[in-house]
CSV table of C-alpha atoms in Angstrom, one decimal:
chain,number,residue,atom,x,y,z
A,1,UNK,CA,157.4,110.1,-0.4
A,2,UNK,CA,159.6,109.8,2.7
A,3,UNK,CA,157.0,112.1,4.9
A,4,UNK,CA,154.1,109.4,3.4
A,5,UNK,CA,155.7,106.4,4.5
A,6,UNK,CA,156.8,107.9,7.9
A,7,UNK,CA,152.9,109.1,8.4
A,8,UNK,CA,151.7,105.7,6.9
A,9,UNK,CA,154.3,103.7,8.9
A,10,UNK,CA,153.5,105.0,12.2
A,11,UNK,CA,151.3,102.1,13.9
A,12,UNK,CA,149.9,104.9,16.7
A,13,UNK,CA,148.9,106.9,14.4
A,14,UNK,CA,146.5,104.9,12.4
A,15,UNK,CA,145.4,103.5,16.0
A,16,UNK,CA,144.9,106.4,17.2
A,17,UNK,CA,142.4,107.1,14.0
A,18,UNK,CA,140.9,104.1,14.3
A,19,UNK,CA,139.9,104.8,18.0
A,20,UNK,CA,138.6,108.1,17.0
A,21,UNK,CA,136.7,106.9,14.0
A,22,UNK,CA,135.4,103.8,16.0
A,23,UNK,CA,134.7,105.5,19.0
A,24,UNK,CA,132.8,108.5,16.7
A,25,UNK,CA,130.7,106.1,14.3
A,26,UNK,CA,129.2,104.6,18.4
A,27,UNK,CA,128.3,107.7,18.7
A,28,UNK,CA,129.7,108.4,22.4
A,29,UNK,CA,130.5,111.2,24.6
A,30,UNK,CA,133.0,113.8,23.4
A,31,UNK,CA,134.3,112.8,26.8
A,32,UNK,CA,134.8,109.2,25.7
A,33,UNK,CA,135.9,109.9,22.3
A,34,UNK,CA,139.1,112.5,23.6
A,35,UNK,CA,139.5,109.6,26.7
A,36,UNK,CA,139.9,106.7,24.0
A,37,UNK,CA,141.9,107.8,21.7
A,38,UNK,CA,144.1,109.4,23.8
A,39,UNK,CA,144.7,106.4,25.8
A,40,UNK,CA,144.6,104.2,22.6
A,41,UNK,CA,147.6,106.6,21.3
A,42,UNK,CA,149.3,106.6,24.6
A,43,UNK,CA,149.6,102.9,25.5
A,44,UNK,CA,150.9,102.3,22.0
A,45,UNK,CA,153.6,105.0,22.6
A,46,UNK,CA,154.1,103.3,25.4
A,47,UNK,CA,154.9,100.4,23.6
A,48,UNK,CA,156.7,101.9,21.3
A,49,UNK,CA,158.7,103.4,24.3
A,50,UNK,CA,159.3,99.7,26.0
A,51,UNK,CA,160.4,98.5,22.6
A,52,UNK,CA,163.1,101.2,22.5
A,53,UNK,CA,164.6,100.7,25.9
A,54,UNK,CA,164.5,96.7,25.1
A,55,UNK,CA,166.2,97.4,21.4
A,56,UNK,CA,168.9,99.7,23.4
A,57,UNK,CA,169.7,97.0,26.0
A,58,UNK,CA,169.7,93.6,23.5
A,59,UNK,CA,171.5,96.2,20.8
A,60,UNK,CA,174.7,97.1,23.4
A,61,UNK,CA,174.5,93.4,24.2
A,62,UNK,CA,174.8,92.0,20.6
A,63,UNK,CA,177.5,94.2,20.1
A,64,UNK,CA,179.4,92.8,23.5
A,65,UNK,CA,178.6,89.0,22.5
A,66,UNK,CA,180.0,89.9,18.9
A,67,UNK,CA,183.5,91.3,20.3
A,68,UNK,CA,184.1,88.9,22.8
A,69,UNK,CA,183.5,85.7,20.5
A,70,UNK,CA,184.7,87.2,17.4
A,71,UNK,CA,181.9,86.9,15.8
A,72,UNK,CA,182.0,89.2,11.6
A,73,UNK,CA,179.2,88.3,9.6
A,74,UNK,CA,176.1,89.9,8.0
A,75,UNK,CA,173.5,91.2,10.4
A,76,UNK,CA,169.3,91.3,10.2
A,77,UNK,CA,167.9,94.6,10.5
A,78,UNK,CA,164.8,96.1,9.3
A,79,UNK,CA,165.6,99.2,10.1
A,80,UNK,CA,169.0,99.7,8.6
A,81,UNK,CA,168.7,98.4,5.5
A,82,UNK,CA,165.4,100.6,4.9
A,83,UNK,CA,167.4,103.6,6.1
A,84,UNK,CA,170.2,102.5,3.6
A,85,UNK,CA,167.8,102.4,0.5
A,86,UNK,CA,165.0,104.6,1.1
A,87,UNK,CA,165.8,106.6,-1.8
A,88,UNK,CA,166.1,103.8,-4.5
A,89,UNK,CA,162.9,102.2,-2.9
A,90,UNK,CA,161.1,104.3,-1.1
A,91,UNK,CA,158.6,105.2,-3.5
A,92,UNK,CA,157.0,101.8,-4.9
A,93,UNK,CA,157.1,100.7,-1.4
A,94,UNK,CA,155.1,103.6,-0.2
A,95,UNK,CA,152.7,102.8,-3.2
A,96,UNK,CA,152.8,99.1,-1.9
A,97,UNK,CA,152.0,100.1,1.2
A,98,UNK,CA,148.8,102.3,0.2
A,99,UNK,CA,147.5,99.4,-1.9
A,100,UNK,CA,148.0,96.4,0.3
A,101,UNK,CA,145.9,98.3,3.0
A,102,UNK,CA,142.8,98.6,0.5
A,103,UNK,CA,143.3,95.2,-0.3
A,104,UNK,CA,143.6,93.7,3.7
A,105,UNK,CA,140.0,95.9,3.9
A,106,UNK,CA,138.6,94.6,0.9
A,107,UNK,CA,139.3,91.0,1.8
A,108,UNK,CA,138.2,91.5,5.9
A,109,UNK,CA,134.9,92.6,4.1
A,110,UNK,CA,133.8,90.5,1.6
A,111,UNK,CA,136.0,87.0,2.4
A,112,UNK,CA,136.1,85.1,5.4
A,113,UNK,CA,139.5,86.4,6.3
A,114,UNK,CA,138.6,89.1,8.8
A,115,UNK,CA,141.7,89.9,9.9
A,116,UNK,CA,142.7,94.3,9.8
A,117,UNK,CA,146.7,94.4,10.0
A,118,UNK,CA,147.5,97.1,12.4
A,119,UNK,CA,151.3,96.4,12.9
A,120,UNK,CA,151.7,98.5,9.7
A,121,UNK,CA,155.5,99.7,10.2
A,122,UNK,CA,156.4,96.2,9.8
A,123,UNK,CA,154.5,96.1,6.2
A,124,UNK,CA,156.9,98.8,5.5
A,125,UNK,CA,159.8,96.5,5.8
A,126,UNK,CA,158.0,94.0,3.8
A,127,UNK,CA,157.2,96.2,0.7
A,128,UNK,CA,161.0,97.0,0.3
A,129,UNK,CA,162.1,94.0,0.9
A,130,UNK,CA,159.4,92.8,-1.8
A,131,UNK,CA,160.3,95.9,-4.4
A,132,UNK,CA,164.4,95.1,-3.5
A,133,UNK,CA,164.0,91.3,-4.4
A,134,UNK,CA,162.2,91.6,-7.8
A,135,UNK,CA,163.9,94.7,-9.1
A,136,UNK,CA,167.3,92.7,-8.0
A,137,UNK,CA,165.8,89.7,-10.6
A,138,UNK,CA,165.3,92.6,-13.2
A,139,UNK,CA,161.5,93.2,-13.1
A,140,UNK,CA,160.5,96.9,-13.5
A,141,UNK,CA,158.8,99.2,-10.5
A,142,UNK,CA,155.3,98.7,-11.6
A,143,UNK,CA,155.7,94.9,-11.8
A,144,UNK,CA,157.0,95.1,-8.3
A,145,UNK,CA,154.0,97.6,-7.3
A,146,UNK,CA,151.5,95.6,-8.8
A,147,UNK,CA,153.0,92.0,-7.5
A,148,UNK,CA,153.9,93.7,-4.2
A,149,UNK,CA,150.2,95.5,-3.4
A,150,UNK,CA,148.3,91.7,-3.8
A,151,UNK,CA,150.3,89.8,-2.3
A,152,UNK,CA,151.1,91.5,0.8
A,153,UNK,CA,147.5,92.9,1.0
A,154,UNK,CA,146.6,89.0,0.6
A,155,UNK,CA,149.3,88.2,3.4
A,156,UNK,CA,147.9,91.1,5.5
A,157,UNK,CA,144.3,89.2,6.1
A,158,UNK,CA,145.0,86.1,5.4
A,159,UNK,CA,148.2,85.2,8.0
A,160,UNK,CA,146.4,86.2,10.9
A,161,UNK,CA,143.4,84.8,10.4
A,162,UNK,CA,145.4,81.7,10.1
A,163,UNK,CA,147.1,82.1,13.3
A,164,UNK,CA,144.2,82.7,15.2
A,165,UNK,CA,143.4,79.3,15.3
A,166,UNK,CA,145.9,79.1,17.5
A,167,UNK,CA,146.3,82.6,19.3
A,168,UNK,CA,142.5,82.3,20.3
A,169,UNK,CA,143.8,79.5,22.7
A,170,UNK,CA,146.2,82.3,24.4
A,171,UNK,CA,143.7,85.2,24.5
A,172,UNK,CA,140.7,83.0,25.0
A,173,UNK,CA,138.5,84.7,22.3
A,174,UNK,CA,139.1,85.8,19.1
A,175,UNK,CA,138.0,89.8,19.5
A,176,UNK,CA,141.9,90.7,18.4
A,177,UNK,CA,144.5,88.3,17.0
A,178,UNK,CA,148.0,88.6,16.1
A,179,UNK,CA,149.6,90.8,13.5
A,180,UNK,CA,153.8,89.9,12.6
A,181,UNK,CA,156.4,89.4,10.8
A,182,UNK,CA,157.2,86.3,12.0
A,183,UNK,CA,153.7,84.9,11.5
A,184,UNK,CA,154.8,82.1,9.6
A,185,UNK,CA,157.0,81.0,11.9
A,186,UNK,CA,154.5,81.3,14.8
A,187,UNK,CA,152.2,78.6,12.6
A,188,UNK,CA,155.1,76.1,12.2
A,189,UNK,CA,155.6,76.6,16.1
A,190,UNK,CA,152.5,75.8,16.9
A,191,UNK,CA,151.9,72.6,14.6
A,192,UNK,CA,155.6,71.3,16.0
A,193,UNK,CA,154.2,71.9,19.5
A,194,UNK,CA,150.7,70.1,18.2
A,195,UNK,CA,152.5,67.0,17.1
A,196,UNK,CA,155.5,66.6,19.0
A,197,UNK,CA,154.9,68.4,22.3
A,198,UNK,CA,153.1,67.6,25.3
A,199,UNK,CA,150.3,69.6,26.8
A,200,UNK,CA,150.7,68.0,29.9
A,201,UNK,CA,154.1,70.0,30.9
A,202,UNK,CA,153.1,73.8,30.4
A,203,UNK,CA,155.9,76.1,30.7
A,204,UNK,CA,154.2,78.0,32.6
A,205,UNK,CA,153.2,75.5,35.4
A,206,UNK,CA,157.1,73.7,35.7
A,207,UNK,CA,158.0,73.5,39.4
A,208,UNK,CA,160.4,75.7,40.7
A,209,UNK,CA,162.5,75.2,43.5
A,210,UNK,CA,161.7,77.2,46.9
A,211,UNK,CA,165.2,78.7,46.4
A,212,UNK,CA,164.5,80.1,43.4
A,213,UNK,CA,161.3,81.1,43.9
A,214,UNK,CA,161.7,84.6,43.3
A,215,UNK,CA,161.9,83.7,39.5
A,216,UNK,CA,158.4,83.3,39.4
A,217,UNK,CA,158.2,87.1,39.9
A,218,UNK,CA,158.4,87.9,35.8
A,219,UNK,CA,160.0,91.3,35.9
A,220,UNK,CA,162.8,89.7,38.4
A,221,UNK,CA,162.9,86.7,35.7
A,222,UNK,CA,163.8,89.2,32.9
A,223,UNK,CA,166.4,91.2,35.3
A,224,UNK,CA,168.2,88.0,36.0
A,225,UNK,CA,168.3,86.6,32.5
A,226,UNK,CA,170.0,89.6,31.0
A,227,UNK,CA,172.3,90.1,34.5
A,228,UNK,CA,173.5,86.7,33.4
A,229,UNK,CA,173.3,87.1,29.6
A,230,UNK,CA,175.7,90.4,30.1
A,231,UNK,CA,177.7,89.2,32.9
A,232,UNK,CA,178.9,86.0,30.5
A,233,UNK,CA,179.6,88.1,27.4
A,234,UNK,CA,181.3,90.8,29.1
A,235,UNK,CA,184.0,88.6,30.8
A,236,UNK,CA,184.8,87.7,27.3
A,237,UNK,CA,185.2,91.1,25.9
A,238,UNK,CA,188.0,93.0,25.1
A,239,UNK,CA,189.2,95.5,27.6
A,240,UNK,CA,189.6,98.4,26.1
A,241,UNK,CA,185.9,97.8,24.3
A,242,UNK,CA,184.3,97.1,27.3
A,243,UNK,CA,185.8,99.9,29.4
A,244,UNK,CA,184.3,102.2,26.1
A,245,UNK,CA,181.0,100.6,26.9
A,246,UNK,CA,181.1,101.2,30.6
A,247,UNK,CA,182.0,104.9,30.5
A,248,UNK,CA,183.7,104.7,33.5
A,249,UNK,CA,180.5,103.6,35.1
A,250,UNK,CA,181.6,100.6,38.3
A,251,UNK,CA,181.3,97.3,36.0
A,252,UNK,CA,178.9,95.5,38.6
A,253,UNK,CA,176.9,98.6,39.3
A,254,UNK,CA,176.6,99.2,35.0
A,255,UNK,CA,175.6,95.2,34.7
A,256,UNK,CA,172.7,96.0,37.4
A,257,UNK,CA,171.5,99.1,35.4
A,258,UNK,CA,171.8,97.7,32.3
A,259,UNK,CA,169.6,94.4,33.7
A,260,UNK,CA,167.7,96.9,35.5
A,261,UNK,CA,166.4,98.5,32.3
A,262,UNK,CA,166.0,95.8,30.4
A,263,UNK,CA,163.4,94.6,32.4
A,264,UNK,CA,161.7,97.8,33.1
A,265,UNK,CA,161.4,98.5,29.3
A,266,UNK,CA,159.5,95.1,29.0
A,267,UNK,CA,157.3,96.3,31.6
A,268,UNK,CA,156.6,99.8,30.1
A,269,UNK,CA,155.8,98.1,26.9
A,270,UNK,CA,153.4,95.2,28.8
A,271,UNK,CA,151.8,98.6,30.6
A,272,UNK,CA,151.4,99.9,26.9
A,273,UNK,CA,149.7,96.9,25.8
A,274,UNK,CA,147.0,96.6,28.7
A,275,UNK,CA,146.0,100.3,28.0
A,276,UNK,CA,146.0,99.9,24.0
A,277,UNK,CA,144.5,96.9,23.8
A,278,UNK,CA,141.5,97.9,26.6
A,279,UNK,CA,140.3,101.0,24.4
A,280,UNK,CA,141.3,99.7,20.3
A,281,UNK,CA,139.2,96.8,20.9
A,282,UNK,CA,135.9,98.4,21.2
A,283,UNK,CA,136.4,101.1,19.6
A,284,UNK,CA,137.6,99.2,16.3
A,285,UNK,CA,134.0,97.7,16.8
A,286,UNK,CA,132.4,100.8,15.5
A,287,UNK,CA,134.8,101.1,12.8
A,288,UNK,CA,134.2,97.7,11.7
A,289,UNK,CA,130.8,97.9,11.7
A,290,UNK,CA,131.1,100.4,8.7
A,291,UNK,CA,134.4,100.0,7.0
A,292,UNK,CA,134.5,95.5,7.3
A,293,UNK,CA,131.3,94.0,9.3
A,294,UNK,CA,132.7,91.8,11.5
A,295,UNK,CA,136.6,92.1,11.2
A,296,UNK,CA,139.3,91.9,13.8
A,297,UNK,CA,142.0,94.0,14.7
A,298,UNK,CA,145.8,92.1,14.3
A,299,UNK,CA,147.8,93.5,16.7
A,300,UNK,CA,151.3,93.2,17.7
A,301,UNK,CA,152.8,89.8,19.7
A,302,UNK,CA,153.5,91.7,22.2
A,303,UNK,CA,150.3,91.7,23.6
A,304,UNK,CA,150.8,88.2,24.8
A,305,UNK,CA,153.8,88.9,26.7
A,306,UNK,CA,152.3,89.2,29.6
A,307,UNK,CA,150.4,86.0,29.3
A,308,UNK,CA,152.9,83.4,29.2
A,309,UNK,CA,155.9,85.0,30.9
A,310,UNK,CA,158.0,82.0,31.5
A,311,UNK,CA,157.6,81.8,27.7
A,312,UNK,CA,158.8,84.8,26.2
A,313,UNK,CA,162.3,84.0,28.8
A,314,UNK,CA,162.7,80.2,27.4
A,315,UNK,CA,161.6,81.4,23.8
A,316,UNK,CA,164.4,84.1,23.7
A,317,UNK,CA,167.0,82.0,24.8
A,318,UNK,CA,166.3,78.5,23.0
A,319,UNK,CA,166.1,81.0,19.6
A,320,UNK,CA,169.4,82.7,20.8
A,321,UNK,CA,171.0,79.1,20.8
A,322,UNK,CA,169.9,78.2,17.4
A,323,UNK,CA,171.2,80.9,16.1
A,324,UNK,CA,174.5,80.2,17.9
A,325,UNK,CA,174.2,76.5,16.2
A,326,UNK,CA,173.8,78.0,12.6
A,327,UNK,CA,176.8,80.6,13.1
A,328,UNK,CA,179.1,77.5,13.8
A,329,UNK,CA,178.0,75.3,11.0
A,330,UNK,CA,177.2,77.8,8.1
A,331,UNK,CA,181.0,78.6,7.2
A,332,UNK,CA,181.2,74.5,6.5
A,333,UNK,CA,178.3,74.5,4.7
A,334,UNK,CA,179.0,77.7,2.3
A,335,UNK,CA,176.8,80.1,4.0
A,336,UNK,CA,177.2,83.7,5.0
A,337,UNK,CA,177.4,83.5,8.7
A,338,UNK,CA,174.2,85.5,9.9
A,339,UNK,CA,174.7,87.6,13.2
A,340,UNK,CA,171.9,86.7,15.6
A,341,UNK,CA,169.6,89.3,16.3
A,342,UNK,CA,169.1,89.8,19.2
A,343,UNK,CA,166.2,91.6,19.3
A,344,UNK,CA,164.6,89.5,16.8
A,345,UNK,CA,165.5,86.6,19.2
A,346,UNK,CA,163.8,88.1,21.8
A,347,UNK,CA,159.8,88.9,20.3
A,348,UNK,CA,159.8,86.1,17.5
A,349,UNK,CA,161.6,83.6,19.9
A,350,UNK,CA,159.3,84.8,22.8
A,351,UNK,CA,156.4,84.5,20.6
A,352,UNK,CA,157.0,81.4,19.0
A,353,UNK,CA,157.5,79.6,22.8
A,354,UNK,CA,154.2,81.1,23.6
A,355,UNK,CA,152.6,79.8,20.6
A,356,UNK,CA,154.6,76.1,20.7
A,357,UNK,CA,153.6,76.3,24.9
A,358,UNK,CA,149.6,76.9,23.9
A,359,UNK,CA,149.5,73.5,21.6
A,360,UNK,CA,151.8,71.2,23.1
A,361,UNK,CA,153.5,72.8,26.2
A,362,UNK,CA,157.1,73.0,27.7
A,363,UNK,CA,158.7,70.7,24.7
A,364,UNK,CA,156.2,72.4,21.9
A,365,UNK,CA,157.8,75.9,23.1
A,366,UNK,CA,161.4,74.6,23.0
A,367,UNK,CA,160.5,73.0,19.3
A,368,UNK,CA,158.9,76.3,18.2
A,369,UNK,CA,161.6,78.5,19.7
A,370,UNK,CA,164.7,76.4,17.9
A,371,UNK,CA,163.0,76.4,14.7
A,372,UNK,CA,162.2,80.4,14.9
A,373,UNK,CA,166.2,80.8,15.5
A,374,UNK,CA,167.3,78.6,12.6
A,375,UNK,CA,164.9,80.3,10.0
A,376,UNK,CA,166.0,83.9,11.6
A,377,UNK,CA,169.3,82.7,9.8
A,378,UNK,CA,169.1,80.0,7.4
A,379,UNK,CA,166.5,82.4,4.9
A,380,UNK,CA,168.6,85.8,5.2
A,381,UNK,CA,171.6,83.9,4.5
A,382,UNK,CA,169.6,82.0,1.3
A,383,UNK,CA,168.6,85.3,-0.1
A,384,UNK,CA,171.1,87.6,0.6
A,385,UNK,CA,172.4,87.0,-2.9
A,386,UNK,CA,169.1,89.1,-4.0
A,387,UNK,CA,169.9,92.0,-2.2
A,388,UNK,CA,173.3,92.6,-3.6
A,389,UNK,CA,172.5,95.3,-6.3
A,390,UNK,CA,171.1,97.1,-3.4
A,391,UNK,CA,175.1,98.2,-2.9
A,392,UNK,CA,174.7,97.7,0.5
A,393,UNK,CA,176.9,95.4,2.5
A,394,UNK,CA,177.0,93.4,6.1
A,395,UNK,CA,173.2,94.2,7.0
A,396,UNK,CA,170.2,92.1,5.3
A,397,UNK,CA,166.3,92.1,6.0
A,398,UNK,CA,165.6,89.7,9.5
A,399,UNK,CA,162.1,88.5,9.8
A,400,UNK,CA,161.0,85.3,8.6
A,401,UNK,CA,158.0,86.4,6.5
A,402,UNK,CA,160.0,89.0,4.6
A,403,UNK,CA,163.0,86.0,3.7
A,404,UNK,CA,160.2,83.4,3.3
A,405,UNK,CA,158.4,85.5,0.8
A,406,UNK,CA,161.9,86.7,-0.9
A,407,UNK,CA,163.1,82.9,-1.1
A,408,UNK,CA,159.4,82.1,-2.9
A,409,UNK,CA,160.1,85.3,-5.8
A,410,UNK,CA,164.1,84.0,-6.0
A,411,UNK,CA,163.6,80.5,-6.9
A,412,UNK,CA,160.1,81.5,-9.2
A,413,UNK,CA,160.1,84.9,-10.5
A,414,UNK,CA,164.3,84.2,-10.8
A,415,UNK,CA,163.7,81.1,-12.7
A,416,UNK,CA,164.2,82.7,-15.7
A,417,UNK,CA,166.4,85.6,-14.8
């Protein structure tokens, strides 16, 4: 069941199939066929490959900020927790899994929601987070199945045909939209940026000085943001931890490394996108044509990245310092204090900026942003009570869809538990 989910989980993978299938059903050249999928494969590898280096970078750097401000809490990850309880619910969510992706096919074909969710490792997360919440309220596996496979198959056309209302406005046509975890929060974003932002102020357009012109340069943006994001933290850590961290590496050459390859595993993973995106989109056209006439491919935010630079850099931060708000008020208010993630803070903060920029600029990304950072911890913290016959302790599921669909099945489904 483990080998299914991995197989099933793998987003390149069923990319990669999808290219070959869509690519084969045009009928073109063998040439063509070997060419696109290949390259479809490769670029999200690539991304893949970005993602890692980022995760590596933002991971050292949580743990930094977390020693030198004292910080002891519960933190968001996906990753761990599945790792954690794979056996216990590894096989009704692989079950979920299979299900929900007839359903999201179903749906694209005979509804109006055309949307094909692609960014299936992150459906993963959501079918044990699903299958953990109602067997922690005392429903049985099948229940969970059952509930699990419609809803999420629902969620998995559904959401991103909703948000590309708004994501057509970034890409500038609608022949791929967006596929995440965080969609939700990406359609408050952009409904705070439509009625309380101004268009007029894109944060892509603000002025910078002639000094600091070289920010304009995104790679060089990213470099410095983490140069100073590190540099601040680590005169704050403990000496002995950061001389562990630094290996006996020079500190200032190890802060321009580290900065170094943070922004250079942003630009593998932007390299990654150009090349999937430029072969999955038409060849998902031939597999449309025969599996769902007329349905899109949702792909992963990352895609926009590269769009709305300035963005992703203002998103990260503004969501970083929401989260900062909630871990100094949630001890005085009774809640667990929820470790910001940094990662998290970095593609659903730089999304939701992109998304708050595209309907009402500079102040609707700042809006959208702060909002993504206080529901990346006020909804863990709200149901990590579910979670606790799980037996496991200090880590939590993170993105806002997972927490927002957990904090609907607590206070309905546990209404009478």
């Amino acid at each position: 069941m483990d080998y299914i989910i991995k197989i099933l989980g793998t987003p390149a993978i069923i990319v990669a199939f999808i290219a070959l299938l869509g690519l084969t059903l045009q009928r073109s050249s063998l040439t063509d066929i070997i060419k696109g999928t290949l390259l479809a494969f490769i670029g999200f590898v690539l991304i893949k490959t970005g993602g890692s280096i980022l995760g590596g970078v933002l991971t050292m750097f949580s743990d930094i900020f977390t020693n030198a401000f004292g910080l002891r809490g519960v933190v968001p990850s996906n990753e761990a927790i599945m790792a954690l309880t794979i056996d216990t619910l590894g096989r009704p969510a692989a079950f979920i899994l299979f299900f929900a992706m007839i359903i999201n096919v179903l749906l694209a074909r005979y509804t109006r929601f055309k949307s094909i969710y692609l960014s299936l490792h992150l459906i993963v997360f959501m079918a044990f987070s699903v299958t953990a919440a109602l067997v922690g309220l005392g429903y049985s596996e099948q229940f969970a199945i059952i509930f699990g496979s419609l809803v999420i198959g629902t969620y998995m056309a559904v959401f991103p045909t909703i948000l590309s209302r708004f994501s057509r406005k970034i890409i500038g046509h609608n022949d791929y939209c967006i596929a995440h975890a965080a969609s939700s929060s990406y359609i408050i974003g952009s409904y705070l940026g439509k009625w309380f932002g101004d268009t007029s102020v894109n944060v892509e357009e603000v002025k910078v000085s002639g000094k600091f012109s070289f920010l304009k340069n995104p790679d060089v943006a990213t470099f410095v943001t983490m140069f100073f994001l590190l540099g601040i933290s680590s005169i704050f850590a403990e000496e002995a931890f950061l001389s562990n961290v630094l290996a006996n590496k020079p500190y200032f050459v190890w802060l321009l490394e580290k900065s170094a390859t943070f922004a250079g595993g942003l630009y593998i993973a932007k390299k990654g996108v150009v090349m999937f995106t430029e072969e999955i989109v038409p060849a998902f056209k031939g597999f449309s044509q025969v599996v769902a006439p007329g349905s899109v491919p949702a792909v992963d935010p990352m895609v926009l990245f590269d769009k709305s630079p300035n963005a992703v850099l203002v998103g990260f931060l503004v969501s970083f310092v929401a989260e900062l708000c909630c871990v100094a008020i949630f001890p005085f208010i009774g809640l667990p204090i929820i470790i910001p993630g940094i990662m998290a803070s970095f593609i659903t903060g730089g999304s939701a900026a992109i998304f708050g920029n595209a309907t009402g600029g500079f102040r609707g990304a700042v809006l959208a942003s702060f909002v993504n950072g206080l529901l990346l911890c006020f909804l863990p913290a709200l149901v990590l009570p579910l979670f606790n016959h799980l037996g496991v302790s200090a880590v939590t599921f993170a993105d806002p869809d997972f927490t927002f669909l957990s904090a609907i099945i607590k206070y309905t489904f546990g209404l009478g538990h």
